[in-house]
XYZ file of C-alpha atoms in Angstrom:
624
model
C -0.527 63.365 -43.171
C 0.983 65.990 -45.493
C 3.165 63.554 -47.505
C 0.150 61.277 -47.997
C -1.966 64.172 -49.254
C 0.727 65.590 -51.536
C 1.746 62.219 -53.022
C -1.250 61.958 -55.440
C -0.413 65.408 -56.821
C 3.284 64.642 -57.254
C 2.428 61.358 -58.975
C 0.474 63.210 -61.684
C 2.495 66.368 -62.507
C 0.819 66.912 -65.873
C -2.651 67.083 -64.385
C -1.347 69.252 -61.543
C 0.208 71.773 -63.945
C -2.981 71.995 -65.989
C -4.992 72.430 -62.798
C -2.762 75.315 -61.688
C -3.027 77.064 -65.064
C -6.808 76.881 -65.168
C -6.904 77.960 -61.525
C -5.032 81.125 -62.476
C -7.732 81.822 -65.031
C -10.327 81.208 -62.318
C -8.583 83.806 -60.100
C -9.009 86.628 -62.641
C -12.185 88.075 -61.017
C -10.563 88.124 -57.570
C -7.574 90.029 -58.918
C -9.412 92.606 -61.045
C -12.775 93.119 -59.299
C -11.699 95.888 -56.898
C -9.633 97.681 -59.541
C -12.498 97.706 -62.030
C -15.014 98.894 -59.432
C -12.663 101.739 -58.403
C -12.232 102.845 -62.019
C -15.978 102.589 -62.679
C -16.648 104.916 -59.748
C -13.749 107.370 -60.079
C -13.593 107.624 -63.880
C -17.202 106.904 -64.665
C -20.085 107.496 -62.299
C -18.373 110.060 -60.006
C -17.019 111.935 -63.052
C -20.455 112.176 -64.672
C -19.705 109.572 -67.354
C -22.096 106.709 -66.579
C -21.414 104.894 -69.851
C -17.725 104.736 -68.988
C -18.631 103.356 -65.556
C -20.863 100.705 -67.137
C -18.047 99.787 -69.524
C -15.685 99.102 -66.614
C -18.382 97.011 -64.917
C -18.886 95.116 -68.183
C -15.190 94.260 -68.140
C -15.689 92.910 -64.609
C -18.526 90.752 -65.966
C -16.200 89.342 -68.619
C -13.697 88.543 -65.862
C -16.397 86.658 -63.949
C -17.199 84.696 -67.108
C -13.504 83.832 -67.561
C -13.304 82.689 -63.943
C -16.362 80.475 -64.406
C -14.803 78.931 -67.516
C -11.622 78.228 -65.560
C -13.664 76.525 -62.839
C -15.393 74.355 -65.435
C -12.065 73.203 -66.857
C -10.604 72.527 -63.412
C -13.167 69.949 -62.284
C -12.261 67.172 -64.788
C -8.594 67.643 -63.911
C -9.502 67.328 -60.253
C -11.286 64.031 -60.937
C -8.205 62.754 -62.778
C -6.212 63.247 -59.569
C -8.798 62.103 -57.008
C -10.090 58.881 -58.595
C -6.642 57.185 -58.840
C -6.066 58.220 -55.224
C -9.256 56.383 -54.257
C -8.066 53.278 -56.148
C -4.771 53.446 -54.244
C -6.680 53.493 -50.948
C -8.795 50.482 -51.948
C -5.610 48.567 -52.726
C -4.164 49.675 -49.381
C -7.147 48.355 -47.410
C -7.440 45.099 -49.344
C -3.681 44.477 -49.312
C -3.464 45.331 -45.618
C -6.207 42.822 -44.809
C -4.346 40.134 -46.726
C -1.076 40.933 -44.990
C -2.808 40.679 -41.611
C -4.223 37.291 -42.562
C -0.830 36.042 -43.740
C 0.789 37.274 -40.523
C -1.775 35.391 -38.441
C -3.593 38.458 -37.109
C -7.366 38.427 -37.140
C -8.960 40.704 -39.725
C -11.655 42.547 -37.800
C -15.006 43.608 -39.160
C -14.016 47.269 -39.017
C -12.120 46.630 -42.244
C -15.517 46.668 -43.940
C -16.125 50.146 -42.519
C -12.756 51.296 -43.834
C -13.378 49.892 -47.316
C -17.014 50.968 -47.746
C -17.184 54.136 -45.652
C -13.775 55.614 -44.960
C -12.348 55.199 -48.475
C -15.371 56.946 -49.962
C -15.139 59.576 -47.237
C -11.488 60.218 -48.138
C -12.270 60.419 -51.852
C -15.038 62.995 -51.438
C -13.188 64.963 -48.758
C -9.930 65.030 -50.722
C -11.692 66.502 -53.735
C -13.432 69.071 -51.552
C -10.241 70.076 -49.736
C -8.298 70.462 -52.984
C -10.976 72.773 -54.371
C -11.276 74.766 -51.154
C -7.536 75.233 -50.558
C -6.890 75.999 -54.213
C -9.707 78.544 -54.273
C -8.622 80.147 -50.998
C -5.008 80.611 -52.020
C -5.844 82.016 -55.434
C -8.759 84.185 -54.337
C -7.115 85.652 -51.236
C -3.817 85.985 -53.048
C -5.529 87.798 -55.927
C -7.493 90.059 -53.565
C -4.416 91.025 -51.535
C -2.400 91.628 -54.690
C -5.194 93.810 -56.043
C -5.234 95.812 -52.787
C -1.492 96.412 -53.119
C -1.968 97.971 -56.547
C -5.082 99.821 -55.406
C -4.007 101.205 -51.995
C -1.314 99.378 -49.932
C -2.484 101.143 -46.761
C -5.657 99.039 -46.794
C -3.601 95.908 -46.041
C -3.038 97.225 -42.491
C -6.790 96.977 -41.934
C -7.261 93.588 -43.627
C -4.229 91.377 -42.973
C -4.058 91.417 -39.120
C -7.674 90.258 -38.514
C -7.319 87.762 -41.368
C -4.271 86.174 -39.748
C -5.863 86.283 -36.279
C -9.006 84.534 -37.474
C -7.059 81.855 -39.355
C -4.793 81.278 -36.331
C -7.807 80.843 -34.070
C -9.281 78.378 -36.561
C -6.088 76.289 -36.636
C -6.162 76.018 -32.835
C -9.798 74.955 -32.950
C -9.094 72.540 -35.801
C -6.859 70.396 -33.596
C -9.659 69.808 -31.095
C -12.119 69.167 -33.888
C -9.751 66.598 -35.407
C -9.677 64.705 -32.102
C -13.470 64.719 -31.926
C -13.730 63.592 -35.561
C -11.300 60.741 -34.896
C -13.378 59.632 -31.895
C -16.478 59.603 -34.090
C -14.800 57.463 -36.761
C -13.335 55.051 -34.208
C -16.770 54.734 -32.609
C -18.215 53.911 -36.026
C -15.576 51.200 -36.488
C -16.428 49.726 -33.101
C -20.108 49.565 -34.028
C -19.259 47.809 -37.302
C -16.933 45.379 -35.538
C -19.409 44.536 -32.765
C -22.327 44.198 -35.169
C -20.294 41.955 -37.473
C -19.234 39.702 -34.598
C -22.802 39.453 -33.301
C -24.152 38.671 -36.758
C -21.598 35.919 -37.325
C -22.374 34.315 -33.955
C -26.142 34.833 -34.058
C -27.021 31.152 -33.807
C -24.684 30.518 -30.914
C -25.859 33.658 -29.117
C -29.427 32.398 -29.230
C -28.369 28.894 -28.256
C -26.511 30.191 -25.206
C -29.235 32.630 -24.173
C -26.837 35.573 -24.454
C -29.177 37.903 -26.378
C -29.499 40.431 -23.535
C -25.757 40.689 -23.000
C -25.018 41.080 -26.706
C -27.833 43.620 -27.040
C -26.427 45.636 -24.146
C -22.940 45.518 -25.646
C -24.196 46.750 -29.022
C -26.239 49.479 -27.328
C -23.130 50.648 -25.468
C -21.192 50.928 -28.740
C -24.044 52.822 -30.406
C -24.334 55.192 -27.432
C -20.588 55.839 -27.608
C -20.906 56.625 -31.308
C -23.770 59.058 -30.624
C -21.797 60.754 -27.828
C -18.789 61.204 -30.111
C -21.020 62.714 -32.794
C -22.501 65.153 -30.242
C -19.031 66.252 -29.107
C -18.071 66.936 -32.688
C -21.286 68.842 -33.355
C -20.729 71.006 -30.259
C -17.435 72.277 -31.674
C -18.831 73.180 -35.079
C -20.479 76.506 -34.083
C -17.077 77.785 -32.938
C -16.205 78.127 -36.612
C -18.562 81.109 -36.791
C -16.265 83.058 -34.441
C -13.279 82.369 -36.707
C -15.250 83.518 -39.741
C -16.326 86.686 -37.934
C -12.727 87.607 -37.083
C -11.126 86.696 -40.415
C -13.945 87.622 -42.792
C -16.181 90.263 -41.244
C -13.799 92.216 -38.992
C -11.729 93.505 -41.971
C -14.903 94.943 -43.524
C -15.916 96.536 -40.233
C -12.470 98.119 -39.828
C -12.573 99.346 -43.412
C -15.968 101.025 -42.896
C -14.831 102.632 -39.632
C -11.618 103.890 -41.246
C -13.290 105.074 -44.477
C -13.626 108.773 -43.440
C -9.984 108.889 -42.407
C -8.903 107.214 -45.640
C -10.896 109.738 -47.659
C -9.365 112.599 -45.686
C -5.925 111.161 -46.404
C -6.486 111.418 -50.149
C -7.930 107.993 -50.982
C -10.691 108.261 -53.557
C -14.227 107.020 -53.027
C -13.700 104.497 -55.806
C -10.608 103.103 -54.074
C -12.501 102.693 -50.785
C -15.384 100.981 -52.592
C -12.929 98.813 -54.531
C -11.250 97.745 -51.293
C -14.690 96.824 -49.887
C -15.291 94.812 -53.065
C -12.061 92.882 -52.524
C -13.145 92.101 -48.949
C -16.800 91.196 -49.599
C -16.446 89.595 -53.027
C -13.105 87.849 -52.644
C -11.619 87.560 -49.187
C -14.788 86.936 -47.201
C -16.214 84.072 -49.394
C -12.764 82.473 -49.590
C -12.383 82.492 -45.802
C -15.892 81.103 -45.363
C -15.202 78.272 -47.837
C -11.866 77.477 -46.172
C -13.299 77.313 -42.656
C -16.310 75.274 -43.699
C -14.268 73.029 -45.964
C -11.390 72.287 -43.598
C -13.752 72.111 -40.614
C -15.870 69.517 -42.418
C -14.258 67.725 -45.339
C -10.723 68.443 -44.129
C -11.296 66.842 -40.752
C -12.919 63.769 -42.271
C -10.088 63.489 -44.780
C -7.212 63.652 -42.289
C -8.815 61.437 -39.646
C -10.086 58.777 -42.044
C -6.787 58.669 -43.927
C -4.870 58.375 -40.669
C -7.129 55.544 -39.500
C -6.557 53.657 -42.734
C -2.780 53.987 -42.518
C -2.753 53.196 -38.795
C -4.685 49.990 -39.435
C -2.728 49.065 -42.573
C 0.746 50.592 -42.514
C 2.399 50.311 -45.915
C 4.653 47.234 -46.286
C 8.389 47.574 -46.424
C 10.339 47.253 -49.645
C 10.832 43.555 -49.126
C 8.122 41.287 -50.436
C 6.289 39.464 -47.661
C 7.173 35.798 -47.456
C 4.179 33.768 -46.333
C 3.576 30.038 -46.261
C 6.209 29.250 -48.806
C 4.631 31.571 -51.384
C 5.727 35.128 -52.204
C 2.793 37.371 -51.362
C 2.765 40.739 -53.115
C -0.500 41.998 -51.684
C -2.441 41.642 -54.930
C -5.812 39.904 -55.025
C -6.193 36.758 -57.090
C -9.963 37.178 -57.323
C -12.451 39.918 -56.565
C -13.332 38.371 -53.215
C -12.310 40.397 -50.177
C -10.214 39.116 -47.287
C -13.379 38.882 -45.168
C -14.929 36.499 -47.717
C -11.761 34.441 -47.892
C -11.873 33.985 -44.119
C -15.077 31.991 -44.492
C -13.356 29.394 -46.642
C -13.245 25.758 -45.661
C -9.893 26.122 -43.995
C -10.848 29.114 -41.841
C -7.734 30.952 -40.809
C -5.674 29.566 -43.688
C -3.157 31.838 -45.301
C -2.794 32.143 -49.059
C -2.579 29.449 -51.658
C 0.266 27.036 -51.184
C 0.124 27.227 -47.411
C -0.154 23.461 -47.201
C 3.507 22.983 -47.930
C 4.801 24.076 -44.509
C 6.398 21.449 -42.297
C 4.404 19.949 -39.423
C 5.046 17.469 -36.665
C 4.217 13.830 -37.486
C 1.560 13.487 -34.738
C -2.021 14.053 -35.909
C -3.992 13.256 -32.762
C -6.643 15.530 -31.209
C -6.741 16.158 -27.468
C -8.979 18.371 -25.312
C -8.242 18.650 -21.613
C -10.671 20.359 -19.169
C -11.877 22.707 -21.909
C -14.431 25.350 -20.947
C -15.841 27.701 -23.559
C -18.579 30.357 -23.566
C -19.586 33.062 -26.041
C -19.041 35.959 -23.692
C -18.526 36.433 -19.939
C -22.264 36.465 -19.174
C -23.209 33.498 -21.351
C -23.642 29.957 -20.075
C -20.683 27.772 -21.087
C -21.174 25.667 -24.172
C -18.604 23.260 -22.721
C -17.417 22.912 -19.144
C -14.312 20.825 -18.329
C -14.611 18.817 -21.549
C -12.092 15.991 -22.025
C -11.677 14.320 -25.413
C -8.948 12.284 -27.079
C -9.014 11.214 -30.735
C -5.843 9.307 -31.626
C -4.033 9.673 -34.913
C -5.938 7.872 -37.648
C -9.200 7.991 -35.690
C -12.658 8.517 -37.179
C -15.126 10.276 -34.859
C -18.710 11.384 -35.528
C -20.231 14.082 -33.301
C -24.019 14.065 -32.844
C -26.449 16.052 -30.741
C -29.433 18.395 -30.963
C -29.349 21.773 -32.666
C -27.403 24.481 -30.825
C -25.700 22.040 -28.456
C -22.178 23.044 -29.546
C -21.115 20.663 -32.318
C -19.818 23.391 -34.626
C -18.256 25.116 -31.623
C -16.300 21.919 -30.940
C -15.088 21.899 -34.556
C -14.029 25.528 -34.206
C -12.063 24.806 -31.021
C -10.252 21.881 -32.612
C -9.693 23.763 -35.855
C -8.223 26.796 -34.106
C -10.894 29.300 -35.179
C -12.068 29.552 -31.543
C -9.911 29.716 -28.406
C -11.002 27.987 -25.177
C -11.757 30.106 -22.146
C -9.811 27.619 -20.040
C -8.245 24.240 -20.537
C -6.060 22.979 -23.342
C -6.748 22.047 -26.958
C -3.949 20.240 -28.773
C -3.797 19.335 -32.433
C -0.797 17.193 -33.132
C 0.495 17.996 -29.664
C 0.255 21.809 -30.069
C -2.480 24.399 -29.406
C -4.062 25.167 -32.809
C -4.788 28.820 -31.976
C -1.075 29.358 -31.273
C 0.175 27.919 -34.581
C 1.232 30.199 -37.444
C -1.354 30.178 -40.243
C 0.888 28.258 -42.610
C 1.482 25.437 -40.118
C -2.151 25.300 -39.065
C -3.299 25.130 -42.696
C -0.845 22.333 -43.375
C -2.097 20.402 -40.336
C -5.878 20.568 -40.654
C -8.599 21.427 -43.133
C -11.986 22.583 -41.842
C -14.982 22.368 -44.189
C -18.050 24.248 -42.889
C -21.658 23.808 -43.927
C -21.592 26.810 -46.273
C -19.010 25.948 -48.896
C -16.737 28.647 -50.315
C -16.317 28.637 -54.099
C -14.807 31.552 -56.003
C -15.312 32.646 -59.599
C -12.764 31.266 -62.020
C -11.465 27.935 -63.261
C -12.792 24.828 -61.533
C -9.232 23.491 -61.356
C -8.133 26.538 -59.356
C -10.951 25.940 -56.890
C -10.007 22.293 -56.477
C -6.275 23.061 -56.135
C -6.832 25.910 -53.690
C -5.171 23.999 -50.819
C -2.696 22.112 -52.992
C -1.694 24.236 -55.981
C 0.992 21.798 -57.169
C -1.440 18.887 -57.596
C -1.303 17.268 -61.035
C -4.366 16.786 -63.218
C -4.234 13.075 -62.406
C -4.321 13.828 -58.672
C -7.292 16.156 -59.158
C -9.211 13.604 -61.227
C -8.492 10.886 -58.647
C -9.845 13.096 -55.860
C -12.947 13.919 -57.915
C -13.635 10.216 -58.492
C -12.975 9.291 -54.854
C -15.456 11.826 -53.463
C -18.053 11.045 -56.138
C -18.023 14.429 -57.867
C -17.347 13.003 -61.334
C -20.857 13.642 -62.725
C -20.769 17.235 -61.489
C -17.345 17.902 -63.034
C -18.456 16.375 -66.336
C -21.625 18.456 -66.365
C -19.580 21.631 -65.738
C -17.271 20.844 -68.652
C -14.265 19.251 -66.942
C -11.722 20.595 -64.470
C -10.713 23.335 -66.905
C -14.219 24.829 -66.967
C -14.851 28.347 -65.667
C -17.523 28.402 -62.960
C -19.812 31.021 -61.450
C -20.611 30.312 -57.763
C -24.041 31.928 -58.105
C -24.975 29.392 -60.788
C -24.163 26.414 -58.536
C -26.494 24.835 -56.018
C -25.491 24.488 -52.362
C -24.887 20.771 -52.891
C -22.690 21.372 -55.941
C -20.587 23.879 -54.017
C -20.226 21.338 -51.204
C -18.980 18.692 -53.623
C -16.311 21.083 -54.914
C -15.317 21.916 -51.327
C -15.097 18.222 -50.414
C -12.836 17.462 -53.376
C -10.640 20.404 -52.387
C -10.380 19.127 -48.812
C -9.694 15.555 -49.973
C -6.897 16.805 -52.232
C -5.396 18.882 -49.407
C -2.192 17.544 -47.826
C -3.579 18.277 -44.333
C -3.655 15.043 -42.263
C -6.565 16.182 -40.054
C -9.981 16.720 -41.683
C -12.893 18.389 -39.871
C -16.223 18.068 -41.709
C -18.761 20.383 -40.074
C -21.982 19.201 -41.772
C -20.001 19.570 -44.973
C -22.328 17.248 -46.904
C -25.672 18.341 -45.478
C -26.920 19.501 -48.914
C -26.074 16.159 -50.586
C -28.379 13.177 -50.863
C -27.659 10.279 -48.433
C -25.890 8.161 -51.046
C -23.553 11.004 -52.104
C -22.872 11.881 -48.470
C -22.026 8.255 -47.692
C -19.624 7.979 -50.635
C -17.839 11.197 -49.656
C -17.464 10.229 -45.986
C -16.271 6.732 -46.891
C -13.628 8.309 -49.153
C -12.391 10.487 -46.293
C -12.430 7.457 -43.962
C -10.093 5.617 -46.368
C -7.892 8.693 -46.707
C -4.819 8.524 -44.405
C -5.122 10.775 -41.378
C -7.602 11.742 -38.670
C -11.268 12.450 -39.448
C -13.881 14.239 -37.342
C -17.419 14.521 -38.741
C -20.135 16.797 -37.344
C -23.013 14.484 -38.234
C -25.999 15.707 -40.215
C -27.518 12.237 -40.475
C -27.248 9.352 -38.039
C -25.740 7.269 -40.845
C -22.552 9.312 -40.373
C -22.325 7.982 -36.822
C -22.824 4.385 -38.023
C -19.910 4.742 -40.434
C -17.558 6.153 -37.771
C -15.295 4.131 -35.520
C -16.325 6.244 -32.535
C -19.352 8.376 -31.711
C -19.439 11.460 -29.481
C -22.882 12.473 -28.194
C -23.300 16.019 -26.869
C -26.290 16.133 -24.536
C -26.128 19.396 -22.591
C -23.796 18.941 -19.652
C -23.381 15.223 -20.398
C -20.894 13.906 -22.954
C -20.858 10.255 -24.035
C -18.185 8.778 -26.294
C -17.558 5.244 -27.492
C -18.384 2.852 -30.299
C -21.870 2.767 -31.760
C -22.880 -0.152 -29.482
C -21.386 1.450 -26.370
C -23.102 4.759 -26.964
C -26.418 3.053 -27.677
C -26.278 1.441 -24.250
C -25.185 4.587 -22.374
C -27.068 7.436 -24.088
C -30.848 7.692 -24.188
C -30.546 10.671 -26.551
C -28.545 8.604 -29.021
C -31.131 5.822 -28.913
C -33.832 8.384 -29.660
C -31.826 9.761 -32.580
C -31.177 6.303 -34.029
C -34.792 5.215 -33.627
C -36.285 1.707 -33.342
C -35.934 0.672 -36.962
C -35.559 -3.123 -36.510
C -38.362 -5.638 -35.965
C -40.150 -5.344 -32.641
C -38.487 -2.067 -31.815
C -35.317 -3.846 -30.763
C -32.405 -1.468 -30.228
C -29.717 -2.395 -32.771
C -26.375 -3.781 -31.731
C -23.202 -3.512 -33.721
C -21.159 -6.310 -35.168
C -17.780 -6.450 -36.695
C -19.232 -7.441 -40.044
C -18.765 -4.581 -42.512
C -21.683 -5.652 -44.699
C -24.045 -5.625 -41.727
C -22.813 -2.181 -40.765
C -23.409 -0.904 -44.282
C -26.900 -2.402 -44.351
C -27.702 -0.852 -41.005
C -26.485 2.495 -42.322
C -28.738 2.283 -45.409
C -31.757 1.445 -43.277
C -31.108 4.333 -40.909
C -30.700 6.751 -43.818
C -34.165 5.796 -44.983
C -35.985 5.878 -41.652
C -34.164 7.805 -38.936
C -34.498 11.489 -38.084
C -31.648 13.892 -38.810
C -29.533 15.231 -36.053
C -29.496 18.953 -35.358
C -26.550 21.232 -35.784
């Protein structure tokens, strides 16, 4: 850790030099206090000249004032060193998260703990340690130097217990560092487990896994509390170190005082030596032990955790997805926010240019998936085949697993058993660049970042021309929205957009993407039925494979095939076939024709469109 701690000082030599100079001014009282007290006693009070003694003490007061002024000047210089160091750590955490995403490794929720807790912990602890170590070196150095000029023999009483106490503290510090690291790791585990549970809250409830998740979180919290107790148990041992290094020299000095006086040492010199111990050495040792035992431990452990999680990149620039990635952020969004984008698991912009195999079919074979070992499976031995160019709508009640199916196909979830193939390959095994080039997944909550509208629309295809962007906008039906915002060159604020407007931007982005497989997970649920129909029809005309998690039954009527999830029963086929085989689907469609007759499909496109409009007006919505 030493090179990491010294690097901020070496990077700012001017501030470091100024800090050292003002620190020398701050050390004036430690250097002169004992000498001035000795002279005040020997040449003033003991000699019957009290005014002379008061004059020497007044000089000591001026020295204290000078030391206080030096301390005041040192603090701004300290901030000039510490604050850039904090900024460097923020860049390290953010850049490390991006590099993990580019490399295909999951960015865990503990990154939030590192960014919000550990970076601030390092900043505060680094400032505290710099002040403590600087003060200790100058104060103890000044006190020992003053003792040399006053009476070198006193060092034999002071230095050995000082070194013994500091040595004992260093041995204890190693154990305390291990306990502090356990406490920080336990905190990361709590953040990671809580983040995972929060993200999967709906599915946890749907699967009845609340008790198991609650027990898992409780275990992490108990482990965090146990680590904190182990650390707290070691803290009182610091008192022993302080007693040896700070109080034992004073005790030895008092015991040896008669012998020192008999050997010719004046009363003023003995009192001056006691002043050096009580006014300089003892407070400095106390500050060092408390500072390194508190702030120092947090600094070293937190800094080590950050650099263990995000080791600095090599000199070569990381090549990712055909784009040179330098680790800088294009927007203020964090890597965790970027992971919630429509193409979950995508790498950086331009990832869609990687080569893929020509097959775009979707195949699930004996897939079983559950959210945890104690949860009931969402799917058990599920088989599904959607050929290249297919158009499938998935319907079913809320919590039945429709979004889970989209996650399995999209590669954001891995099956517990069985095989999922996207274009003949398991999606969770593909590098991020290839997966992003193969499929685009648009969730219900659309991701839009601050900046130019054109950058949002080109997020998955940065080389798209203005004509391509305008064509995609018109195809999806987002022309009125783009005109109202001021054109594709307008600058947008996500907070000022409605949920439906953000979904339209996300749909245009997905339509413009080169990915041949599109997964719409209720991606138009905030749009009106007519806008949803236009968007889905545009994606149906778009070359490639389309899977729609249906929000309205009209989505199923527009699809070539319908998949009904009904608990343990799965029914797939055309609209007419599923109507005949699934009671749930008949209930969802409703008896909208005369006499309650269940509708039958025909090959006539106009009839299908009319049936879709009628269902939009009268049928209930499907659940998620």
